C-alpha positions as YAML, in Angstrom:
chain: A
units: angstrom
residues:
- id: 1
  name: MET
  ca: [-70.75, 14.33, 1.57]
- id: 2
  name: SER
  ca: [-67.59, 16.12, 0.90]
- id: 3
  name: GLY
  ca: [-64.83, 14.42, -1.02]
- id: 4
  name: HIS
  ca: [-67.34, 12.35, -2.86]
- id: 5
  name: VAL
  ca: [-66.89, 11.98, -6.69]
- id: 6
  name: ILE
  ca: [-69.82, 10.53, -8.64]
- id: 7
  name: LYS
  ca: [-68.86, 9.10, -11.91]
- id: 8
  name: GLU
  ca: [-71.26, 8.08, -14.61]
- id: 9
  name: GLN
  ca: [-70.40, 5.33, -16.94]
- id: 10
  name: MET
  ca: [-72.46, 3.51, -19.58]
- id: 11
  name: SER
  ca: [-72.83, -0.36, -18.93]
- id: 12
  name: GLN
  ca: [-75.17, -2.87, -20.37]
- id: 13
  name: GLY
  ca: [-77.01, 0.05, -22.08]
- id: 14
  name: TYR
  ca: [-77.65, 2.12, -18.82]
- id: 15
  name: VAL
  ca: [-76.27, 4.99, -17.36]
- id: 16
  name: VAL
  ca: [-74.58, 3.74, -14.21]
- id: 17
  name: HIS
  ca: [-73.75, 6.44, -11.38]
- id: 18
  name: ILE
  ca: [-70.76, 5.25, -9.28]
- id: 19
  name: ASP
  ca: [-69.44, 6.56, -5.84]
- id: 20
  name: GLU
  ca: [-66.30, 4.61, -5.32]
- id: 21
  name: THR
  ca: [-65.87, 6.29, -1.75]
- id: 22
  name: LEU
  ca: [-68.83, 4.38, -0.55]
- id: 23
  name: GLY
  ca: [-68.80, 1.68, -2.90]
- id: 24
  name: HIS
  ca: [-72.13, 2.34, -4.26]
- id: 25
  name: LEU
  ca: [-73.73, 2.18, -7.63]
- id: 26
  name: TRP
  ca: [-76.99, 2.97, -9.03]
- id: 27
  name: VAL
  ca: [-78.93, 2.64, -11.96]
- id: 28
  name: GLU
  ca: [-82.07, 4.49, -13.15]
- id: 29
  name: HIS
  ca: [-84.38, 2.20, -15.35]
- id: 30
  name: CYS
  ca: [-87.90, 2.05, -16.73]
- id: 31
  name: GLY
  ca: [-88.62, -0.98, -14.66]
- id: 32
  name: GLU
  ca: [-87.39, -3.72, -16.88]
- id: 33
  name: ILE
  ca: [-83.93, -4.22, -15.26]
- id: 34
  name: THR
  ca: [-83.47, -7.86, -14.30]
- id: 35
  name: TRP
  ca: [-80.94, -9.65, -12.01]
- id: 36
  name: ASP
  ca: [-78.83, -10.77, -14.90]
- id: 37
  name: ILE
  ca: [-78.51, -7.27, -16.06]
- id: 38
  name: LEU
  ca: [-77.68, -5.89, -12.74]
- id: 39
  name: GLN
  ca: [-75.09, -8.71, -12.30]
- id: 40
  name: ALA
  ca: [-73.47, -7.80, -15.71]
- id: 41
  name: ILE
  ca: [-73.32, -4.20, -14.48]
- id: 42
  name: LYS
  ca: [-71.43, -5.03, -11.37]
- id: 43
  name: ASN
  ca: [-69.08, -7.14, -13.24]
- id: 44
  name: ASP
  ca: [-68.65, -4.43, -15.71]
- id: 45
  name: ILE
  ca: [-67.95, -1.67, -12.84]
- id: 46
  name: TRP
  ca: [-66.16, -3.57, -10.30]
- id: 47
  name: GLY
  ca: [-64.97, -6.81, -11.96]
- id: 48
  name: PHE
  ca: [-65.99, -10.53, -11.88]
- id: 49
  name: GLU
  ca: [-64.60, -11.17, -8.23]
- id: 50
  name: ALA
  ca: [-66.53, -8.28, -6.61]
- id: 51
  name: ARG
  ca: [-69.33, -9.10, -4.37]
- id: 52
  name: ALA
  ca: [-72.20, -6.73, -3.84]
- id: 53
  name: VAL
  ca: [-75.60, -6.63, -2.23]
- id: 54
  name: GLU
  ca: [-78.90, -4.68, -2.54]
- id: 55
  name: VAL
  ca: [-80.66, -3.64, 0.58]
- id: 56
  name: TYR
  ca: [-84.02, -4.20, 1.44]
- id: 57
  name: PRO
  ca: [-84.90, -2.16, 4.34]
- id: 58
  name: ALA
  ca: [-87.66, -2.28, 6.91]
- id: 59
  name: GLN
  ca: [-91.08, -0.87, 5.41]
- id: 60
  name: TYR
  ca: [-90.78, 2.32, 7.49]
- id: 61
  name: ALA
  ca: [-87.36, 3.22, 6.05]
- id: 62
  name: VAL
  ca: [-88.40, 2.37, 2.33]
- id: 63
  name: VAL
  ca: [-87.56, 5.21, -0.26]
- id: 64
  name: ASN
  ca: [-89.29, 4.36, -3.53]
- id: 65
  name: ASN
  ca: [-89.81, 7.55, -5.57]
- id: 66
  name: ARG
  ca: [-87.86, 6.51, -8.71]
- id: 67
  name: GLN
  ca: [-87.41, 3.29, -10.65]
- id: 68
  name: MET
  ca: [-83.64, 2.78, -9.56]
- id: 69
  name: ARG
  ca: [-81.60, -0.17, -8.30]
- id: 70
  name: HIS
  ca: [-78.66, 0.35, -5.88]
- id: 71
  name: LEU
  ca: [-75.74, -2.20, -5.20]
- id: 72
  name: TRP
  ca: [-73.25, -1.66, -2.53]
- id: 73
  name: ARG
  ca: [-69.85, -3.42, -3.12]
- id: 74
  name: LEU
  ca: [-68.68, -5.72, -0.30]
- id: 75
  name: GLY
  ca: [-65.13, -6.06, 0.96]
- id: 76
  name: GLN
  ca: [-63.63, -9.20, 1.63]
- id: 77
  name: HIS
  ca: [-64.63, -9.18, 5.45]
- id: 78
  name: ASP
  ca: [-68.27, -8.04, 4.88]
- id: 79
  name: PHE
  ca: [-70.66, -10.93, 5.40]
- id: 80
  name: CYS
  ca: [-72.10, -12.54, 2.43]
- id: 81
  name: PRO
  ca: [-73.73, -16.02, 2.53]
- id: 82
  name: ASP
  ca: [-71.08, -17.42, 0.14]
- id: 83
  name: LEU
  ca: [-68.40, -15.84, 2.39]
- id: 84
  name: ARG
  ca: [-65.19, -18.25, 2.05]
- id: 85
  name: GLY
  ca: [-63.09, -16.78, 4.61]
- id: 86
  name: ILE
  ca: [-60.69, -14.81, 2.24]
- id: 87
  name: THR
  ca: [-60.44, -11.41, 3.96]
- id: 88
  name: ASP
  ca: [-59.12, -7.87, 3.91]
- id: 89
  name: LYS
  ca: [-59.86, -6.20, 7.05]
- id: 90
  name: GLY
  ca: [-59.74, -2.85, 5.75]
- id: 91
  name: ASP
  ca: [-61.98, -3.08, 2.95]
- id: 92
  name: ASN
  ca: [-65.53, -3.48, 4.47]
- id: 93
  name: LEU
  ca: [-68.70, -1.67, 3.97]
- id: 94
  name: GLU
  ca: [-68.45, -0.44, 7.70]
- id: 95
  name: ALA
  ca: [-64.79, 0.81, 7.15]
- id: 96
  name: ARG
  ca: [-65.65, 2.64, 3.93]
- id: 97
  name: PHE
  ca: [-68.56, 4.65, 5.59]
- id: 98
  name: ALA
  ca: [-66.22, 5.64, 8.33]
- id: 99
  name: ARG
  ca: [-63.60, 7.02, 5.81]
- id: 100
  name: ALA
  ca: [-66.35, 8.66, 3.88]
- id: 101
  name: TRP
  ca: [-67.99, 10.54, 6.66]
- id: 102
  name: GLY
  ca: [-64.86, 11.76, 8.18]
- id: 103
  name: GLY
  ca: [-63.86, 8.95, 10.32]
- id: 104
  name: THR
  ca: [-60.48, 7.06, 9.77]
...
């Protein structure tokens, strides 16, 4: 992934790895991280107004070789069950991936 800068930042007592190009963060842990802690990390890294998702893939696509949690930041146009219709068409997961992999 050319051009990607991975930052590390402490949050809630964990080292958080952040790829702003993709809008992706991940946290290695010992199996004890809770939803509340992950929400606080999301708030620390991206702010209280940011929305993010964890992905639970089809079983055949699961990669589970470490105790790690991943969050993907959503743009205002990305679908989210609590979507309120406030949007920015240039900031969504699909557009970030296209830019990150050499698209627009």
